[in-house]
Amino acid sequence: MLQIACPYCGVRDEEEFRYGGESHVARPGPEASDAAWADYLYNRTNPKGVQRERWLHAYGCGRWFNMARDTITHEVLAVYRMGEPAPDLPGRVR
Amino acid sequence: MKRYSFLTLLGGALTGQRSWRPAWRDPEPRASYDVVIVGAGGHGLATAYYLASKHGIRRVAVLEKGWLGGGNTGRNTQVTRSNYFWPQSAAFYDHSLRLYENLSRELDFNVMLSQRGILTLAHSEHELEGLRRWANAIQINGVDSELVSRAEIARLVPLLNLDGRFPVHGGFIQRRGGISRHDAVAWGYARAADALGVDILQQCEVQGFRRQGNRIVGVETSRGDIAAGSVVLCVAAHTSVLAAKLGLRLPISSMALQAMVSEPVKPCLDTIVLSPVVHVYVSQSDRGELVIGGGADVYASYAQRGGLPVLHANLTALLELFPVFSRLRLMRQWAGTVDITPDTTPIMGRTPFDNLYINCGWGTGGYKAIPAGGDTMAHTIATGEPHPLIRDFGLERFERGALIDEGAAAGVAH
């Protein structure tokens, strides 16, 4: 069971949240090629190690936020609000 | 290859079982191979076997960072079925099921296929309508499936609670669906491929690729560099990790899919029961254990272990359907790391690199695809052209928008 610290509500159990996939995926403009559009829609970094990802506090405040989490250990390394830059995690990014 | 038979068994019995030899060699890596297959799971081993047996390509190595069959091949719930909605999927998976039906004879290795039928339940009239559409589509695809009434289900599965929180309204069954022994599939392909000259190199991790322009000329491994004519990635959820070494991005998310078994009991369930709504499926193994599975865990993971919330959801769903199982103890629980694609259809075939092929994206359903996956990949590598059965499964479908959305047909929602 993950313990996730919602930046608005504090620490809650994993079951209150919904996972929203990789974060910081930038939507290309209307001039984007088919390849760039497919990359945006479907391709993911899918890292083995630290991933920055979106979560929704579905059964809480109902707000989205970002999280840095290790996909091997499941350790939550940082939680930050939408729009905030991803924090540096020196020594952690594999 | 020494053939297995009743006589070899009898001969062994008369000589204290001292005549058995290892089923495959443990060779040293050669400097180069025509084809290097990364990953000695079912798909990698089957690809090697069909390359050697059907196409005469025998300078083949299968590289495995752990032990063969130790990843998802040894962690799944052993279900084989071909009840898919879309014609491309049905044709592919039915080819696989037909290969499974003859696999014990072909490999001279008993994979213990038991075609006991897979029963999918509907818990409302609307869902029954959906299943009727699905079952009709399967029939039009030329695959067996039949609707079964509530009364028939009661006869078929006497222990099933038809009047739980979500009452059973009916369902459909694919009678050719079944279970087999996953270790035997890996071992059978390994032994048959090895006998044809394929080198299976265990404890040999691929750490990088050697490139010349757009060609991959070799792999760097923990046991030294190996030159390769072609390279095939059959590494499921780690495909993203290896592809990233080449700057290649893929539409794959790696998640944990867990399964569990109960303590063994006498035979009480002779079909596979699957409920998409409460989201669980169960069968009974030859050893008497109930084999239980459900949906994947909800977040990205390479941990090969599942979380407690999903375990709890699987078991409460099982006990809703089979209250009598509440007295059983759980014996083991584990997870595999599965490679989920946006349309839950695999990715097979060529890549932007000239001689690099991929076979991945099986998500929660790669086991049933092993024979056809190997057969069609071998054809693709040997001829340079995608096998007709996997022409629509290529990586380029995402750019073209030609997705094959099997999310519904996978039986359980992902």
PDB file of N, CA, C and O in Angstrom, chain B residues 116-149:
ATOM      1  N   ARG B 116     -10.481 -27.225 -21.176  1.00  0.00           N
ATOM      2  CA  ARG B 116     -11.617 -27.379 -20.276  1.00  0.00           C
ATOM      3  C   ARG B 116     -12.645 -26.276 -20.453  1.00  0.00           C
ATOM      4  O   ARG B 116     -13.634 -26.241 -19.752  1.00  0.00           O
ATOM      5  N   GLY B 117     -12.388 -25.363 -21.376  1.00  0.00           N
ATOM      6  CA  GLY B 117     -13.351 -24.297 -21.640  1.00  0.00           C
ATOM      7  C   GLY B 117     -13.129 -23.089 -20.758  1.00  0.00           C
ATOM      8  O   GLY B 117     -12.706 -23.206 -19.609  1.00  0.00           O
ATOM      9  N   ILE B 118     -13.371 -21.917 -21.330  1.00  0.00           N
ATOM     10  CA  ILE B 118     -13.291 -20.686 -20.538  1.00  0.00           C
ATOM     11  C   ILE B 118     -14.652 -20.008 -20.589  1.00  0.00           C
ATOM     12  O   ILE B 118     -15.178 -19.691 -21.655  1.00  0.00           O
ATOM     13  N   LEU B 119     -15.230 -19.830 -19.411  1.00  0.00           N
ATOM     14  CA  LEU B 119     -16.585 -19.298 -19.272  1.00  0.00           C
ATOM     15  C   LEU B 119     -16.514 -17.850 -18.819  1.00  0.00           C
ATOM     16  O   LEU B 119     -15.918 -17.544 -17.779  1.00  0.00           O
ATOM     17  N   THR B 120     -17.089 -16.945 -19.620  1.00  0.00           N
ATOM     18  CA  THR B 120     -17.124 -15.523 -19.274  1.00  0.00           C
ATOM     19  C   THR B 120     -18.527 -15.182 -18.781  1.00  0.00           C
ATOM     20  O   THR B 120     -19.506 -15.479 -19.460  1.00  0.00           O
ATOM     21  N   LEU B 121     -18.630 -14.561 -17.623  1.00  0.00           N
ATOM     22  CA  LEU B 121     -19.928 -14.305 -16.996  1.00  0.00           C
ATOM     23  C   LEU B 121     -20.444 -12.901 -17.318  1.00  0.00           C
ATOM     24  O   LEU B 121     -19.677 -11.951 -17.443  1.00  0.00           O
ATOM     25  N   ALA B 122     -21.781 -12.794 -17.423  1.00  0.00           N
ATOM     26  CA  ALA B 122     -22.446 -11.488 -17.512  1.00  0.00           C
ATOM     27  C   ALA B 122     -23.271 -11.301 -16.245  1.00  0.00           C
ATOM     28  O   ALA B 122     -23.951 -12.225 -15.799  1.00  0.00           O
ATOM     29  N   HIS B 123     -23.210 -10.091 -15.677  1.00  0.00           N
ATOM     30  CA  HIS B 123     -23.898  -9.847 -14.417  1.00  0.00           C
ATOM     31  C   HIS B 123     -25.074  -8.889 -14.559  1.00  0.00           C
ATOM     32  O   HIS B 123     -25.575  -8.375 -13.578  1.00  0.00           O
ATOM     33  N   SER B 124     -25.461  -8.584 -15.811  1.00  0.00           N
ATOM     34  CA  SER B 124     -26.654  -7.767 -16.031  1.00  0.00           C
ATOM     35  C   SER B 124     -27.148  -8.074 -17.434  1.00  0.00           C
ATOM     36  O   SER B 124     -26.416  -8.644 -18.245  1.00  0.00           O
ATOM     37  N   GLU B 125     -28.389  -7.678 -17.731  1.00  0.00           N
ATOM     38  CA  GLU B 125     -28.922  -7.927 -19.076  1.00  0.00           C
ATOM     39  C   GLU B 125     -28.125  -7.150 -20.121  1.00  0.00           C
ATOM     40  O   GLU B 125     -27.916  -7.615 -21.234  1.00  0.00           O
ATOM     41  N   HIS B 126     -27.694  -5.961 -19.763  1.00  0.00           N
ATOM     42  CA  HIS B 126     -26.932  -5.145 -20.710  1.00  0.00           C
ATOM     43  C   HIS B 126     -25.592  -5.797 -21.027  1.00  0.00           C
ATOM     44  O   HIS B 126     -25.147  -5.817 -22.162  1.00  0.00           O
ATOM     45  N   GLU B 127     -24.990  -6.331 -19.984  1.00  0.00           N
ATOM     46  CA  GLU B 127     -23.702  -6.985 -20.204  1.00  0.00           C
ATOM     47  C   GLU B 127     -23.893  -8.247 -21.029  1.00  0.00           C
ATOM     48  O   GLU B 127     -23.048  -8.588 -21.866  1.00  0.00           O
ATOM     49  N   LEU B 128     -25.011  -8.930 -20.816  1.00  0.00           N
ATOM     50  CA  LEU B 128     -25.302 -10.129 -21.602  1.00  0.00           C
ATOM     51  C   LEU B 128     -25.460  -9.767 -23.082  1.00  0.00           C
ATOM     52  O   LEU B 128     -25.005 -10.502 -23.964  1.00  0.00           O
ATOM     53  N   GLU B 129     -26.082  -8.611 -23.331  1.00  0.00           N
ATOM     54  CA  GLU B 129     -26.171  -8.123 -24.718  1.00  0.00           C
ATOM     55  C   GLU B 129     -24.765  -7.914 -25.301  1.00  0.00           C
ATOM     56  O   GLU B 129     -24.493  -8.259 -26.453  1.00  0.00           O
ATOM     57  N   GLY B 130     -23.904  -7.323 -24.492  1.00  0.00           N
ATOM     58  CA  GLY B 130     -22.525  -7.101 -24.935  1.00  0.00           C
ATOM     59  C   GLY B 130     -21.817  -8.412 -25.239  1.00  0.00           C
ATOM     60  O   GLY B 130     -21.111  -8.537 -26.241  1.00  0.00           O
ATOM     61  N   LEU B 131     -22.032  -9.404 -24.358  1.00  0.00           N
ATOM     62  CA  LEU B 131     -21.399 -10.703 -24.574  1.00  0.00           C
ATOM     63  C   LEU B 131     -21.958 -11.383 -25.821  1.00  0.00           C
ATOM     64  O   LEU B 131     -21.240 -12.092 -26.529  1.00  0.00           O
ATOM     65  N   ARG B 132     -23.263 -11.177 -26.070  1.00  0.00           N
ATOM     66  CA  ARG B 132     -23.877 -11.778 -27.260  1.00  0.00           C
ATOM     67  C   ARG B 132     -23.199 -11.218 -28.518  1.00  0.00           C
ATOM     68  O   ARG B 132     -22.876 -11.951 -29.440  1.00  0.00           O
ATOM     69  N   ARG B 133     -22.980  -9.904 -28.518  1.00  0.00           N
ATOM     70  CA  ARG B 133     -22.293  -9.261 -29.655  1.00  0.00           C
ATOM     71  C   ARG B 133     -20.879  -9.821 -29.792  1.00  0.00           C
ATOM     72  O   ARG B 133     -20.420 -10.150 -30.890  1.00  0.00           O
ATOM     73  N   TRP B 134     -20.208  -9.928 -28.653  1.00  0.00           N
ATOM     74  CA  TRP B 134     -18.848 -10.425 -28.634  1.00  0.00           C
ATOM     75  C   TRP B 134     -18.807 -11.879 -29.140  1.00  0.00           C
ATOM     76  O   TRP B 134     -17.993 -12.223 -30.010  1.00  0.00           O
ATOM     77  N   ALA B 135     -19.696 -12.723 -28.618  1.00  0.00           N
ATOM     78  CA  ALA B 135     -19.726 -14.137 -29.010  1.00  0.00           C
ATOM     79  C   ALA B 135     -20.038 -14.273 -30.498  1.00  0.00           C
ATOM     80  O   ALA B 135     -19.464 -15.117 -31.194  1.00  0.00           O
ATOM     81  N   ASN B 136     -20.945 -13.430 -31.012  1.00  0.00           N
ATOM     82  CA  ASN B 136     -21.259 -13.474 -32.446  1.00  0.00           C
ATOM     83  C   ASN B 136     -20.041 -13.088 -33.278  1.00  0.00           C
ATOM     84  O   ASN B 136     -19.759 -13.715 -34.305  1.00  0.00           O
ATOM     85  N   ALA B 137     -19.338 -12.043 -32.828  1.00  0.00           N
ATOM     86  CA  ALA B 137     -18.141 -11.616 -33.561  1.00  0.00           C
ATOM     87  C   ALA B 137     -17.115 -12.742 -33.605  1.00  0.00           C
ATOM     88  O   ALA B 137     -16.478 -12.984 -34.631  1.00  0.00           O
ATOM     89  N   ILE B 138     -16.987 -13.456 -32.503  1.00  0.00           N
ATOM     90  CA  ILE B 138     -16.020 -14.566 -32.442  1.00  0.00           C
ATOM     91  C   ILE B 138     -16.425 -15.657 -33.428  1.00  0.00           C
ATOM     92  O   ILE B 138     -15.593 -16.199 -34.156  1.00  0.00           O
ATOM     93  N   GLN B 139     -17.744 -15.948 -33.480  1.00  0.00           N
ATOM     94  CA  GLN B 139     -18.214 -16.974 -34.421  1.00  0.00           C
ATOM     95  C   GLN B 139     -17.951 -16.547 -35.861  1.00  0.00           C
ATOM     96  O   GLN B 139     -17.524 -17.353 -36.693  1.00  0.00           O
ATOM     97  N   ILE B 140     -18.214 -15.269 -36.156  1.00  0.00           N
ATOM     98  CA  ILE B 140     -17.968 -14.769 -37.514  1.00  0.00           C
ATOM     99  C   ILE B 140     -16.481 -14.853 -37.845  1.00  0.00           C
ATOM    100  O   ILE B 140     -16.091 -15.079 -38.990  1.00  0.00           O
ATOM    101  N   ASN B 141     -15.635 -14.729 -36.816  1.00  0.00           N
ATOM    102  CA  ASN B 141     -14.192 -14.880 -37.019  1.00  0.00           C
ATOM    103  C   ASN B 141     -13.788 -16.337 -37.224  1.00  0.00           C
ATOM    104  O   ASN B 141     -12.600 -16.632 -37.367  1.00  0.00           O
ATOM    105  N   GLY B 142     -14.770 -17.237 -37.174  1.00  0.00           N
ATOM    106  CA  GLY B 142     -14.461 -18.642 -37.407  1.00  0.00           C
ATOM    107  C   GLY B 142     -13.945 -19.369 -36.174  1.00  0.00           C
ATOM    108  O   GLY B 142     -13.333 -20.431 -36.274  1.00  0.00           O
ATOM    109  N   VAL B 143     -14.188 -18.796 -34.999  1.00  0.00           N
ATOM    110  CA  VAL B 143     -13.708 -19.389 -33.751  1.00  0.00           C
ATOM    111  C   VAL B 143     -14.920 -19.843 -32.945  1.00  0.00           C
ATOM    112  O   VAL B 143     -15.972 -19.203 -32.983  1.00  0.00           O
ATOM    113  N   ASP B 144     -14.773 -20.948 -32.214  1.00  0.00           N
ATOM    114  CA  ASP B 144     -15.916 -21.480 -31.466  1.00  0.00           C
ATOM    115  C   ASP B 144     -16.250 -20.607 -30.268  1.00  0.00           C
ATOM    116  O   ASP B 144     -15.359 -20.170 -29.529  1.00  0.00           O
ATOM    117  N   SER B 145     -17.518 -20.333 -30.090  1.00  0.00           N
ATOM    118  CA  SER B 145     -17.997 -19.679 -28.873  1.00  0.00           C
ATOM    119  C   SER B 145     -19.492 -19.887 -28.816  1.00  0.00           C
ATOM    120  O   SER B 145     -20.162 -19.922 -29.850  1.00  0.00           O
ATOM    121  N   GLU B 146     -20.051 -20.085 -27.627  1.00  0.00           N
ATOM    122  CA  GLU B 146     -21.490 -20.244 -27.516  1.00  0.00           C
ATOM    123  C   GLU B 146     -21.995 -19.544 -26.270  1.00  0.00           C
ATOM    124  O   GLU B 146     -21.319 -19.513 -25.244  1.00  0.00           O
ATOM    125  N   LEU B 147     -23.187 -18.979 -26.403  1.00  0.00           N
ATOM    126  CA  LEU B 147     -23.828 -18.381 -25.253  1.00  0.00           C
ATOM    127  C   LEU B 147     -24.337 -19.487 -24.347  1.00  0.00           C
ATOM    128  O   LEU B 147     -24.782 -20.535 -24.828  1.00  0.00           O
ATOM    129  N   VAL B 148     -24.251 -19.267 -23.052  1.00  0.00           N
ATOM    130  CA  VAL B 148     -24.798 -20.245 -22.114  1.00  0.00           C
ATOM    131  C   VAL B 148     -25.741 -19.536 -21.155  1.00  0.00           C
ATOM    132  O   VAL B 148     -25.497 -18.398 -20.732  1.00  0.00           O
ATOM    133  N   SER B 149     -26.848 -20.223 -20.856  1.00  0.00           N
ATOM    134  CA  SER B 149     -27.862 -19.630 -19.988  1.00  0.00           C
ATOM    135  C   SER B 149     -27.444 -19.773 -18.526  1.00  0.00           C
ATOM    136  O   SER B 149     -26.507 -20.512 -18.199  1.00  0.00           O
TER     137      SER B 149
END
